[in-house]
Amino acid sequence: MTVVRSPARAPSPRRRAILDAAAGLFAARGFHGTPIEEIGAAVGISGPALYRHFPGKEALLAEMLLDVSERLRAAGDERVTRAAGPQEALDALIRGQIDFALDHPALITVHDRELGNVPEPSRRQVRRLQRLYVEEWVTVLAELYPGAPPPRLRAATHAVFGLLNSTPHSAGELPREAMAVLLHGMARAALATMVNQD
Amino acid sequence: MTVVRSPARAPSPRRRAILDAAAGLFAARGFHGTPIEEIGAAVGISGPALYRHFPGKEALLAEMLLDVSERLRAAGDERVTRAAGPQEALDALIRGQIDFALDHPALITVHDRELGNVPEPSRRQVRRLQRLYVEEWVTVLAELYPGAPPPRLRAATHAVFGLLNSTPHSAGELPREAMAVLLHGMARAALATMVNQD
DNA sequence: TGCCGATGTTAGTCATCATTAACGAATTCG
DNA sequence: CGAATTCGTTAATGATGACTAACATCGGCA
């Protein structure tokens, strides 16, 4: 018998293609609104062929969200340790989130929309990774703005995620780099209000 | 000619209850993930009884989103005209959006998640109302920050919506008024970057 | 009193899926 | 050469779920 199920063992191009196509479709029509048939069609195979690559539709979603959460967390982790000081770390986190959101708007959308459809073993894992990522931000912010209570910093972090992840909604309003600069400035300014204690 | 379908003719309490329950369920499980049976159960009636109040599931969603869009737009409109100057108008818009998001997190969630499931006559209408609301913000911002090109203002507006609508994600982090104050400050600060021309 | 509209109920009906079966071709490698 | 593994294909199969039918109940009210 084979191993239980190693998530990202041999990333065959077919698997990749399926995950990419599914991300777009889930973002556009939602998990329940997307028949497995269409996912197959999007990569040139038809319907049940997906089961040669994933144990099921939910497992596909689970792998997708685990991958996103892990990539975000890992990237954040690396950027923070690479940074010289807290301000630099914060800028790196912001820039990282912006790049990801601009590069993969569909993944961002699915990530905060479909967690409820991930089956339970994986759901907890995704949540854990999300929490770690948030705490990464909170830690940096706490260094930068000591005196601000952590719940406040957590709420502010979520708010900034909302701001940065707005990208899928304002698609095409501005060229990419202009959008990146705009969002970066807004995020920085929004977080700078953490200095006030009121 | 009459209007397409007078949305809120006689708001019977039953109708209200159904819309409220459906909002919560759609936010939690998604439109396609919520059987009509559960909506009924949530208000004490069972399943197909809904058809005594709405022509169908999609129509229910349509009415819900039309109502939200209309309320947001109308409230914004009124607040702006009531305000003395642009800064005051902006603060009123921000405060209005925050109050709505804090009072009706489910509606906020459904509003930007399920538009794709609204059938076509209504979808256009919802989009129109959303656009009007955004333009309301853009107009105020243009007065406050002349020199900033409208696309930039539009993108910034969407970003601030993302920030303010983050409330459902950070539920319970802070007491309500603290959250309102926090978000207001962040939104203001984020928009203040519109003065820079870079 | 006796009809009626409003509001429910429970049993179909019909589609739409996810998932599985049964079966083929191609590639690997013994 | 052949068996086995891989990756597809097209028919079931079975649930689920929206919507419709047929049938109560009940509060007016002519």
GROMACS .gro file of C-alpha atoms (C1' of nucleotides) in nm:
model
  456
    1MET     CA    1   0.000   0.000   0.000
    2THR     CA    2   0.106   0.356  -0.061
    3VAL     CA    3   0.161   0.625   0.195
    4VAL     CA    4  -0.149   0.780   0.348
    5ARG     CA    5  -0.145   1.075   0.119
    6SER     CA    6   0.147   1.311   0.089
    7PRO     CA    7  -0.004   1.650  -0.006
    8ALA     CA    8   0.246   1.801  -0.242
    9ARG     CA    9   0.475   1.515  -0.329
   10ALA     CA   10   0.526   1.511  -0.701
   11PRO     CA   11   0.366   1.824  -0.841
   12SER     CA   12   0.279   1.683  -1.180
   13PRO     CA   13   0.189   1.954  -1.427
   14ARG     CA   14  -0.160   1.812  -1.454
   15ARG     CA   15  -0.217   1.850  -1.080
   16ARG     CA   16  -0.093   2.206  -1.094
   17ALA     CA   17  -0.318   2.286  -1.386
   18ILE     CA   18  -0.618   2.143  -1.205
   19LEU     CA   19  -0.548   2.342  -0.892
   20ASP     CA   20  -0.504   2.661  -1.092
   21ALA     CA   21  -0.820   2.610  -1.291
   22ALA     CA   22  -1.016   2.520  -0.981
   23ALA     CA   23  -0.894   2.833  -0.804
   24GLY     CA   24  -1.031   3.051  -1.080
   25LEU     CA   25  -1.360   2.869  -1.097
   26PHE     CA   26  -1.410   2.859  -0.720
   27ALA     CA   27  -1.336   3.231  -0.701
   28ALA     CA   28  -1.586   3.306  -0.974
   29ARG     CA   29  -1.870   3.068  -0.893
   30GLY     CA   30  -1.795   2.936  -0.547
   31PHE     CA   31  -1.710   2.586  -0.436
   32HIS     CA   32  -2.063   2.451  -0.440
   33GLY     CA   33  -2.141   2.638  -0.759
   34THR     CA   34  -1.863   2.468  -0.954
   35PRO     CA   35  -1.929   2.118  -1.087
   36ILE     CA   36  -1.630   1.891  -1.102
   37GLU     CA   37  -1.712   1.850  -1.467
   38GLU     CA   38  -1.620   2.214  -1.536
   39ILE     CA   39  -1.292   2.189  -1.354
   40GLY     CA   40  -1.203   1.898  -1.575
   41ALA     CA   41  -1.316   2.080  -1.887
   42ALA     CA   42  -1.097   2.375  -1.794
   43VAL     CA   43  -0.788   2.158  -1.823
   44GLY     CA   44  -0.899   1.956  -2.122
   45ILE     CA   45  -0.999   1.638  -1.947
   46SER     CA   46  -1.351   1.546  -1.868
   47GLY     CA   47  -1.523   1.504  -1.534
   48PRO     CA   48  -1.432   1.205  -1.326
   49ALA     CA   49  -1.074   1.206  -1.452
   50LEU     CA   50  -1.004   1.435  -1.160
   51TYR     CA   51  -1.022   1.136  -0.930
   52ARG     CA   52  -0.697   1.012  -1.080
   53HIS     CA   53  -0.532   1.314  -0.917
   54PHE     CA   54  -0.736   1.395  -0.609
   55PRO     CA   55  -0.940   1.178  -0.379
   56GLY     CA   56  -1.234   1.417  -0.410
   57LYS     CA   57  -1.355   1.769  -0.455
   58GLU     CA   58  -1.316   1.864  -0.092
   59ALA     CA   59  -0.965   1.725  -0.082
   60LEU     CA   60  -0.881   1.943  -0.379
   61LEU     CA   61  -1.005   2.250  -0.196
   62ALA     CA   62  -0.823   2.147   0.118
   63GLU     CA   63  -0.494   2.114  -0.062
   64MET     CA   64  -0.546   2.448  -0.228
   65LEU     CA   65  -0.609   2.634   0.096
   66LEU     CA   66  -0.334   2.455   0.285
   67ASP     CA   67  -0.092   2.553   0.013
   68VAL     CA   68  -0.197   2.917   0.019
   69SER     CA   69  -0.186   2.946   0.397
   70GLU     CA   70   0.151   2.779   0.408
   71ARG     CA   71   0.299   2.996   0.136
   72LEU     CA   72   0.179   3.315   0.301
   73ARG     CA   73   0.308   3.212   0.639
   74ALA     CA   74   0.641   3.089   0.508
   75ALA     CA   75   0.698   3.399   0.298
   76GLY     CA   76   0.611   3.622   0.591
   77ASP     CA   77   0.840   3.427   0.817
   78GLU     CA   78   1.132   3.456   0.583
   79ARG     CA   79   1.081   3.823   0.514
   80VAL     CA   80   1.063   3.907   0.881
   81THR     CA   81   1.382   3.726   0.973
   82ARG     CA   82   1.561   3.879   0.676
   83ALA     CA   83   1.462   4.232   0.779
   84ALA     CA   84   1.690   4.458   0.978
   85GLY     CA   85   1.438   4.632   1.204
   86PRO     CA   86   1.067   4.626   1.279
   87GLN     CA   87   0.976   4.898   1.032
   88GLU     CA   88   1.161   4.717   0.760
   89ALA     CA   89   0.994   4.393   0.861
   90LEU     CA   90   0.652   4.554   0.846
   91ASP     CA   91   0.719   4.693   0.502
   92ALA     CA   92   0.832   4.352   0.388
   93LEU     CA   93   0.515   4.194   0.522
   94ILE     CA   94   0.299   4.453   0.352
   95ARG     CA   95   0.482   4.419   0.026
   96GLY     CA   96   0.461   4.043   0.041
   97GLN     CA   97   0.089   4.045   0.097
   98ILE     CA   98   0.037   4.295  -0.184
   99ASP     CA   99   0.243   4.092  -0.428
  100PHE     CA  100   0.057   3.777  -0.344
  101ALA     CA  101  -0.281   3.945  -0.373
  102LEU     CA  102  -0.190   4.098  -0.707
  103ASP     CA  103  -0.039   3.777  -0.842
  104HIS     CA  104  -0.311   3.542  -0.721
  105PRO     CA  105  -0.637   3.726  -0.673
  106ALA     CA  106  -0.837   3.405  -0.715
  107LEU     CA  107  -0.647   3.232  -0.437
  108ILE     CA  108  -0.700   3.528  -0.208
  109THR     CA  109  -1.069   3.522  -0.278
  110VAL     CA  110  -1.109   3.150  -0.226
  111HIS     CA  111  -0.890   3.161   0.080
  112ASP     CA  112  -1.121   3.377   0.281
  113ARG     CA  113  -1.444   3.257   0.130
  114GLU     CA  114  -1.435   2.880   0.129
  115LEU     CA  115  -1.268   2.778   0.451
  116GLY     CA  116  -1.604   2.654   0.570
  117ASN     CA  117  -1.605   2.386   0.302
  118VAL     CA  118  -1.272   2.238   0.395
  119PRO     CA  119  -1.319   1.904   0.573
  120GLU     CA  120  -1.219   1.892   0.933
  121PRO     CA  121  -0.873   1.750   0.954
  122SER     CA  122  -0.741   2.017   0.719
  123ARG     CA  123  -0.957   2.303   0.833
  124ARG     CA  124  -0.789   2.315   1.170
  125GLN     CA  125  -0.451   2.314   1.000
  126VAL     CA  126  -0.545   2.604   0.775
  127ARG     CA  127  -0.670   2.801   1.071
  128ARG     CA  128  -0.348   2.731   1.254
  129LEU     CA  129  -0.140   2.863   0.967
  130GLN     CA  130  -0.360   3.170   0.936
  131ARG     CA  131  -0.322   3.235   1.307
  132LEU     CA  132   0.055   3.202   1.285
  133TYR     CA  133   0.063   3.448   0.999
  134VAL     CA  134  -0.149   3.700   1.188
  135GLU     CA  135   0.072   3.662   1.494
  136GLU     CA  136   0.372   3.731   1.276
  137TRP     CA  137   0.222   4.068   1.193
  138VAL     CA  138   0.116   4.131   1.550
  139THR     CA  139   0.465   4.060   1.679
  140VAL     CA  140   0.621   4.306   1.441
  141LEU     CA  141   0.357   4.567   1.519
  142ALA     CA  142   0.407   4.518   1.892
  143GLU     CA  143   0.773   4.601   1.853
  144LEU     CA  144   0.692   4.902   1.645
  145TYR     CA  145   0.408   5.028   1.860
  146PRO     CA  146   0.463   4.912   2.214
  147GLY     CA  147   0.180   5.030   2.432
  148ALA     CA  148  -0.084   4.923   2.186
  149PRO     CA  149  -0.270   4.627   2.335
  150PRO     CA  150  -0.248   4.305   2.129
  151PRO     CA  151  -0.623   4.275   2.061
  152ARG     CA  152  -0.606   4.617   1.905
  153LEU     CA  153  -0.312   4.510   1.696
  154ARG     CA  154  -0.490   4.195   1.591
  155ALA     CA  155  -0.797   4.386   1.482
  156ALA     CA  156  -0.580   4.633   1.296
  157THR     CA  157  -0.402   4.348   1.122
  158HIS     CA  158  -0.730   4.200   1.002
  159ALA     CA  159  -0.836   4.542   0.883
  160VAL     CA  160  -0.518   4.582   0.683
  161PHE     CA  161  -0.567   4.238   0.530
  162GLY     CA  162  -0.909   4.355   0.421
  163LEU     CA  163  -0.755   4.664   0.271
  164LEU     CA  164  -0.480   4.480   0.086
  165ASN     CA  165  -0.705   4.198  -0.028
  166SER     CA  166  -0.947   4.444  -0.181
  167THR     CA  167  -0.745   4.405  -0.498
  168PRO     CA  168  -0.978   4.150  -0.657
  169HIS     CA  169  -1.261   4.403  -0.623
  170SER     CA  170  -1.084   4.694  -0.786
  171ALA     CA  171  -0.927   4.493  -1.064
  172GLY     CA  172  -0.805   4.707  -1.346
  173GLU     CA  173  -0.861   5.044  -1.183
  174LEU     CA  174  -0.490   5.111  -1.183
  175PRO     CA  175  -0.178   4.958  -1.338
  176ARG     CA  176  -0.017   4.702  -1.118
  177GLU     CA  177   0.273   4.895  -0.975
  178ALA     CA  178   0.061   5.204  -0.911
  179MET     CA  179  -0.183   4.985  -0.725
  180ALA     CA  180   0.096   4.830  -0.522
  181VAL     CA  181   0.235   5.168  -0.423
  182LEU     CA  182  -0.109   5.301  -0.339
  183LEU     CA  183  -0.199   5.006  -0.118
  184HIS     CA  184   0.138   5.011   0.053
  185GLY     CA  185   0.100   5.375   0.144
  186MET     CA  186  -0.253   5.329   0.269
  187ALA     CA  187  -0.160   5.027   0.480
  188ARG     CA  188   0.135   5.203   0.636
  189ALA     CA  189  -0.072   5.509   0.715
  190ALA     CA  190  -0.355   5.304   0.859
  191LEU     CA  191  -0.116   5.116   1.085
  192ALA     CA  192   0.058   5.435   1.190
  193THR     CA  193  -0.256   5.518   1.387
  194MET     CA  194  -0.140   5.252   1.631
  195VAL     CA  195   0.077   5.514   1.798
  196ASN     CA  196  -0.228   5.681   1.945
  197GLN     CA  197  -0.350   5.532   2.265
  198ASP     CA  198  -0.704   5.670   2.281
  199MET     CA  199  -4.481   5.173  -1.660
  200THR     CA  200  -4.438   5.035  -1.318
  201VAL     CA  201  -4.111   4.960  -1.153
  202VAL     CA  202  -3.981   4.610  -1.207
  203ARG     CA  203  -4.095   4.473  -0.874
  204SER     CA  204  -4.163   4.682  -0.570
  205PRO     CA  205  -3.913   4.529  -0.332
  206ALA     CA  206  -4.044   4.604   0.012
  207ARG     CA  207  -4.417   4.644  -0.031
  208ALA     CA  208  -4.576   4.505   0.282
  209PRO     CA  209  -4.291   4.397   0.507
  210SER     CA  210  -4.474   4.123   0.690
  211PRO     CA  211  -4.282   4.007   0.995
  212ARG     CA  212  -4.250   3.663   0.845
  213ARG     CA  213  -4.079   3.797   0.537
  214ARG     CA  214  -3.840   3.995   0.752
  215ALA     CA  215  -3.762   3.693   0.962
  216ILE     CA  216  -3.691   3.485   0.655
  217LEU     CA  217  -3.460   3.745   0.508
  218ASP     CA  218  -3.274   3.779   0.835
  219ALA     CA  219  -3.235   3.407   0.882
  220ALA     CA  220  -3.128   3.361   0.523
  221ALA     CA  221  -2.865   3.632   0.558
  222GLY     CA  222  -2.705   3.452   0.849
  223LEU     CA  223  -2.714   3.116   0.677
  224PHE     CA  224  -2.585   3.246   0.345
  225ALA     CA  225  -2.301   3.421   0.522
  226ALA     CA  226  -2.209   3.106   0.710
  227ARG     CA  227  -2.255   2.839   0.446
  228GLY     CA  228  -2.295   3.023   0.120
  229PHE     CA  229  -2.593   3.049  -0.109
  230HIS     CA  230  -2.549   2.711  -0.274
  231GLY     CA  231  -2.455   2.552   0.054
  232THR     CA  232  -2.780   2.647   0.222
  233PRO     CA  233  -3.084   2.429   0.152
  234ILE     CA  234  -3.414   2.608   0.146
  235GLU     CA  235  -3.524   2.361   0.408
  236GLU     CA  236  -3.281   2.510   0.662
  237ILE     CA  237  -3.394   2.862   0.597
  238GLY     CA  238  -3.745   2.753   0.673
  239ALA     CA  239  -3.638   2.565   0.983
  240ALA     CA  240  -3.459   2.876   1.109
  241VAL     CA  241  -3.790   3.062   1.125
  242GLY     CA  242  -4.000   2.773   1.248
  243ILE     CA  243  -4.170   2.680   0.924
  244SER     CA  244  -4.064   2.395   0.710
  245GLY     CA  245  -3.919   2.394   0.361
  246PRO     CA  246  -4.150   2.479   0.076
  247ALA     CA  247  -4.349   2.722   0.288
  248LEU     CA  248  -4.099   2.981   0.172
  249TYR     CA  249  -4.270   2.987  -0.164
  250ARG     CA  250  -4.565   3.156   0.000
  251HIS     CA  251  -4.337   3.455   0.057
  252PHE     CA  252  -4.083   3.449  -0.223
  253PRO     CA  253  -4.102   3.321  -0.578
  254GLY     CA  254  -3.779   3.127  -0.530
  255LYS     CA  255  -3.443   3.105  -0.363
  256GLU     CA  256  -3.271   3.333  -0.611
  257ALA     CA  257  -3.544   3.592  -0.578
  258LEU     CA  258  -3.490   3.586  -0.205
  259LEU     CA  259  -3.121   3.656  -0.251
  260ALA     CA  260  -3.193   3.924  -0.506
  261GLU     CA  261  -3.424   4.107  -0.272
  262MET     CA  262  -3.170   4.082   0.006
  263LEU     CA  263  -2.888   4.231  -0.198
  264LEU     CA  264  -3.106   4.498  -0.354
  265ASP     CA  265  -3.215   4.603  -0.011
  266VAL     CA  266  -2.861   4.623   0.122
  267SER     CA  267  -2.728   4.816  -0.175
  268GLU     CA  268  -3.018   5.053  -0.161
  269ARG     CA  269  -2.986   5.114   0.210
  270LEU     CA  270  -2.613   5.181   0.185
  271ARG     CA  271  -2.657   5.417  -0.105
  272ALA     CA  272  -2.950   5.600   0.048
  273ALA     CA  273  -2.781   5.639   0.382
  274GLY     CA  274  -2.464   5.765   0.216
  275ASP     CA  275  -2.663   6.006   0.007
  276GLU     CA  276  -2.843   6.151   0.302
  277ARG     CA  277  -2.533   6.181   0.517
  278VAL     CA  278  -2.344   6.360   0.245
  279THR     CA  279  -2.613   6.618   0.179
  280ARG     CA  280  -2.655   6.675   0.551
  281ALA     CA  281  -2.284   6.741   0.599
  282ALA     CA  282  -2.135   7.090   0.608
  283GLY     CA  283  -1.809   7.032   0.424
  284PRO     CA  284  -1.623   6.753   0.248
  285GLN     CA  285  -1.428   6.641   0.553
  286GLU     CA  286  -1.747   6.619   0.750
  287ALA     CA  287  -1.913   6.433   0.466
  288LEU     CA  288  -1.627   6.184   0.450
  289ASP     CA  289  -1.644   6.121   0.822
  290ALA     CA  290  -2.018   6.066   0.792
  291LEU     CA  291  -1.965   5.815   0.511
  292ILE     CA  292  -1.700   5.631   0.708
  293ARG     CA  293  -1.911   5.624   1.018
  294GLY     CA  294  -2.213   5.505   0.825
  295GLN     CA  295  -2.025   5.219   0.667
  296ILE     CA  296  -1.878   5.117   1.002
  297ASP     CA  297  -2.214   5.119   1.173
  298PHE     CA  298  -2.369   4.913   0.900
  299ALA     CA  299  -2.085   4.663   0.900
  300LEU     CA  300  -2.097   4.628   1.278
  301ASP     CA  301  -2.475   4.600   1.286
  302HIS     CA  302  -2.513   4.362   0.994
  303PRO     CA  303  -2.196   4.162   0.941
  304ALA     CA  304  -2.386   3.884   0.766
  305LEU     CA  305  -2.533   4.122   0.512
  306ILE     CA  306  -2.192   4.269   0.444
  307THR     CA  307  -2.050   3.925   0.387
  308VAL     CA  308  -2.328   3.810   0.158
  309HIS     CA  309  -2.326   4.139  -0.026
  310ASP     CA  310  -1.978   4.098  -0.163
  311ARG     CA  311  -1.978   3.723  -0.189
  312GLU     CA  312  -2.299   3.624  -0.360
  313LEU     CA  313  -2.363   3.885  -0.625
  314GLY     CA  314  -2.278   3.622  -0.884
  315ASN     CA  315  -2.583   3.420  -0.784
  316VAL     CA  316  -2.830   3.701  -0.831
  317PRO     CA  317  -3.037   3.649  -1.148
  318GLU     CA  318  -2.980   3.896  -1.424
  319PRO     CA  319  -3.249   4.157  -1.404
  320SER     CA  320  -3.158   4.235  -1.044
  321ARG     CA  321  -2.785   4.187  -1.070
  322ARG     CA  322  -2.750   4.487  -1.294
  323GLN     CA  323  -2.955   4.690  -1.051
  324VAL     CA  324  -2.738   4.591  -0.758
  325ARG     CA  325  -2.427   4.679  -0.951
  326ARG     CA  326  -2.577   5.015  -1.038
  327LEU     CA  327  -2.648   5.093  -0.676
  328GLN     CA  328  -2.300   4.984  -0.574
  329ARG     CA  329  -2.150   5.204  -0.840
  330LEU     CA  330  -2.356   5.501  -0.724
  331TYR     CA  331  -2.240   5.445  -0.370
  332VAL     CA  332  -1.876   5.429  -0.474
  333GLU     CA  333  -1.916   5.743  -0.679
  334GLU     CA  334  -2.060   5.913  -0.376
  335TRP     CA  335  -1.734   5.845  -0.195
  336VAL     CA  336  -1.526   5.940  -0.495
  337THR     CA  337  -1.705   6.272  -0.529
  338VAL     CA  338  -1.640   6.363  -0.170
  339LEU     CA  339  -1.279   6.253  -0.194
  340ALA     CA  340  -1.230   6.454  -0.511
  341GLU     CA  341  -1.337   6.766  -0.330
  342LEU     CA  342  -1.112   6.688  -0.040
  343TYR     CA  343  -0.812   6.586  -0.247
  344PRO     CA  344  -0.825   6.763  -0.580
  345GLY     CA  345  -0.533   6.662  -0.791
  346ALA     CA  346  -0.578   6.294  -0.718
  347PRO     CA  347  -0.697   6.124  -1.035
  348PRO     CA  348  -1.038   5.954  -1.006
  349PRO     CA  349  -0.915   5.600  -1.077
  350ARG     CA  350  -0.682   5.638  -0.783
  351LEU     CA  351  -0.970   5.758  -0.569
  352ARG     CA  352  -1.185   5.470  -0.682
  353ALA     CA  353  -0.918   5.216  -0.596
  354ALA     CA  354  -0.867   5.382  -0.260
  355THR     CA  355  -1.239   5.368  -0.194
  356HIS     CA  356  -1.250   4.997  -0.263
  357ALA     CA  357  -0.952   4.949  -0.036
  358VAL     CA  358  -1.123   5.136   0.246
  359PHE     CA  359  -1.435   4.926   0.198
  360GLY     CA  360  -1.217   4.620   0.240
  361LEU     CA  361  -1.072   4.768   0.555
  362LEU     CA  362  -1.406   4.861   0.707
  363ASN     CA  363  -1.575   4.538   0.602
  364SER     CA  364  -1.305   4.335   0.773
  365THR     CA  365  -1.526   4.346   1.078
  366PRO     CA  366  -1.682   4.004   1.022
  367HIS     CA  367  -1.331   3.855   1.026
  368SER     CA  368  -1.218   4.010   1.350
  369ALA     CA  369  -1.541   3.957   1.536
  370GLY     CA  370  -1.502   3.986   1.906
  371GLU     CA  371  -1.146   4.113   1.911
  372LEU     CA  372  -1.258   4.445   2.053
  373PRO     CA  373  -1.574   4.591   2.204
  374ARG     CA  374  -1.795   4.755   1.951
  375GLU     CA  375  -1.720   5.119   2.010
  376ALA     CA  376  -1.347   5.058   2.035
  377MET     CA  377  -1.363   4.878   1.705
  378ALA     CA  378  -1.557   5.164   1.549
  379VAL     CA  379  -1.306   5.420   1.666
  380LEU     CA  380  -1.015   5.208   1.553
  381LEU     CA  381  -1.154   5.152   1.205
  382HIS     CA  382  -1.251   5.516   1.168
  383GLY     CA  383  -0.900   5.629   1.248
  384MET     CA  384  -0.742   5.378   1.016
  385ALA     CA  385  -0.974   5.468   0.728
  386ARG     CA  386  -0.912   5.837   0.771
  387ALA     CA  387  -0.537   5.788   0.784
  388ALA     CA  388  -0.538   5.559   0.483
  389LEU     CA  389  -0.735   5.811   0.280
  390ALA     CA  390  -0.514   6.097   0.394
  391THR     CA  391  -0.242   5.949   0.173
  392MET     CA  392  -0.444   6.084  -0.119
  393VAL     CA  393  -0.271   6.418  -0.068
  394ASN     CA  394   0.053   6.277  -0.203
  395GLN     CA  395   0.084   6.280  -0.574
  396ASP     CA  396   0.366   6.031  -0.627
  397DT     C1'  397  -7.321   3.046   0.830
  398DG     C1'  398  -7.028   2.941   0.463
  399DC     C1'  399  -6.689   3.095   0.105
  400DC     C1'  400  -6.212   3.271   0.053
  401DG     C1'  401  -5.747   3.419   0.078
  402DA     C1'  402  -5.343   3.360   0.335
  403DT     C1'  403  -5.024   3.034   0.510
  404DG     C1'  404  -4.876   2.575   0.622
  405DT     C1'  405  -4.800   2.075   0.559
  406DT     C1'  406  -4.642   1.653   0.347
  407DA     C1'  407  -4.554   1.377  -0.070
  408DG     C1'  408  -4.404   1.379  -0.522
  409DT     C1'  409  -4.112   1.520  -0.941
  410DC     C1'  410  -3.689   1.626  -1.196
  411DA     C1'  411  -3.227   1.804  -1.225
  412DT     C1'  412  -2.799   1.832  -1.095
  413DC     C1'  413  -2.402   1.651  -0.909
  414DA     C1'  414  -2.030   1.382  -0.666
  415DT     C1'  415  -1.858   0.953  -0.677
  416DT     C1'  416  -1.783   0.470  -0.852
  417DA     C1'  417  -1.765   0.096  -1.221
  418DA     C1'  418  -1.596  -0.105  -1.615
  419DC     C1'  419  -1.338  -0.066  -1.961
  420DG     C1'  420  -0.938   0.115  -2.312
  421DA     C1'  421  -0.487   0.282  -2.460
  422DA     C1'  422  -0.008   0.397  -2.383
  423DT     C1'  423   0.420   0.371  -2.140
  424DT     C1'  424   0.738   0.121  -1.843
  425DC     C1'  425   1.032  -0.238  -1.761
  426DG     C1'  426   1.081  -0.775  -1.666
  427DC     C1'  427   0.717  -0.982  -2.612
  428DG     C1'  428   0.381  -0.904  -2.220
  429DA     C1'  429   0.210  -0.768  -1.755
  430DA     C1'  430   0.137  -0.381  -1.472
  431DT     C1'  431   0.092   0.099  -1.382
  432DT     C1'  432  -0.095   0.550  -1.537
  433DC     C1'  433  -0.432   0.832  -1.699
  434DG     C1'  434  -0.847   0.874  -1.954
  435DT     C1'  435  -1.324   0.765  -2.115
  436DT     C1'  436  -1.818   0.690  -2.084
  437DA     C1'  437  -2.206   0.465  -1.817
  438DA     C1'  438  -2.425   0.378  -1.380
  439DT     C1'  439  -2.556   0.491  -0.894
  440DG     C1'  440  -2.731   0.763  -0.511
  441DA     C1'  441  -2.795   1.187  -0.274
  442DT     C1'  442  -2.937   1.609  -0.235
  443DG     C1'  443  -3.221   1.978  -0.320
  444DA     C1'  444  -3.527   2.321  -0.567
  445DC     C1'  445  -3.969   2.349  -0.687
  446DT     C1'  446  -4.475   2.183  -0.755
  447DA     C1'  447  -4.916   1.939  -0.616
  448DA     C1'  448  -5.277   1.828  -0.326
  449DC     C1'  449  -5.450   1.886   0.067
  450DA     C1'  450  -5.547   2.126   0.573
  451DT     C1'  451  -5.647   2.521   0.890
  452DC     C1'  452  -5.806   2.945   1.017
  453DG     C1'  453  -5.937   3.417   1.051
  454DG     C1'  454  -6.229   3.740   0.836
  455DC     C1'  455  -6.652   3.888   0.625
  456DA     C1'  456  -7.053   3.916   0.280
   0.00000   0.00000   0.00000
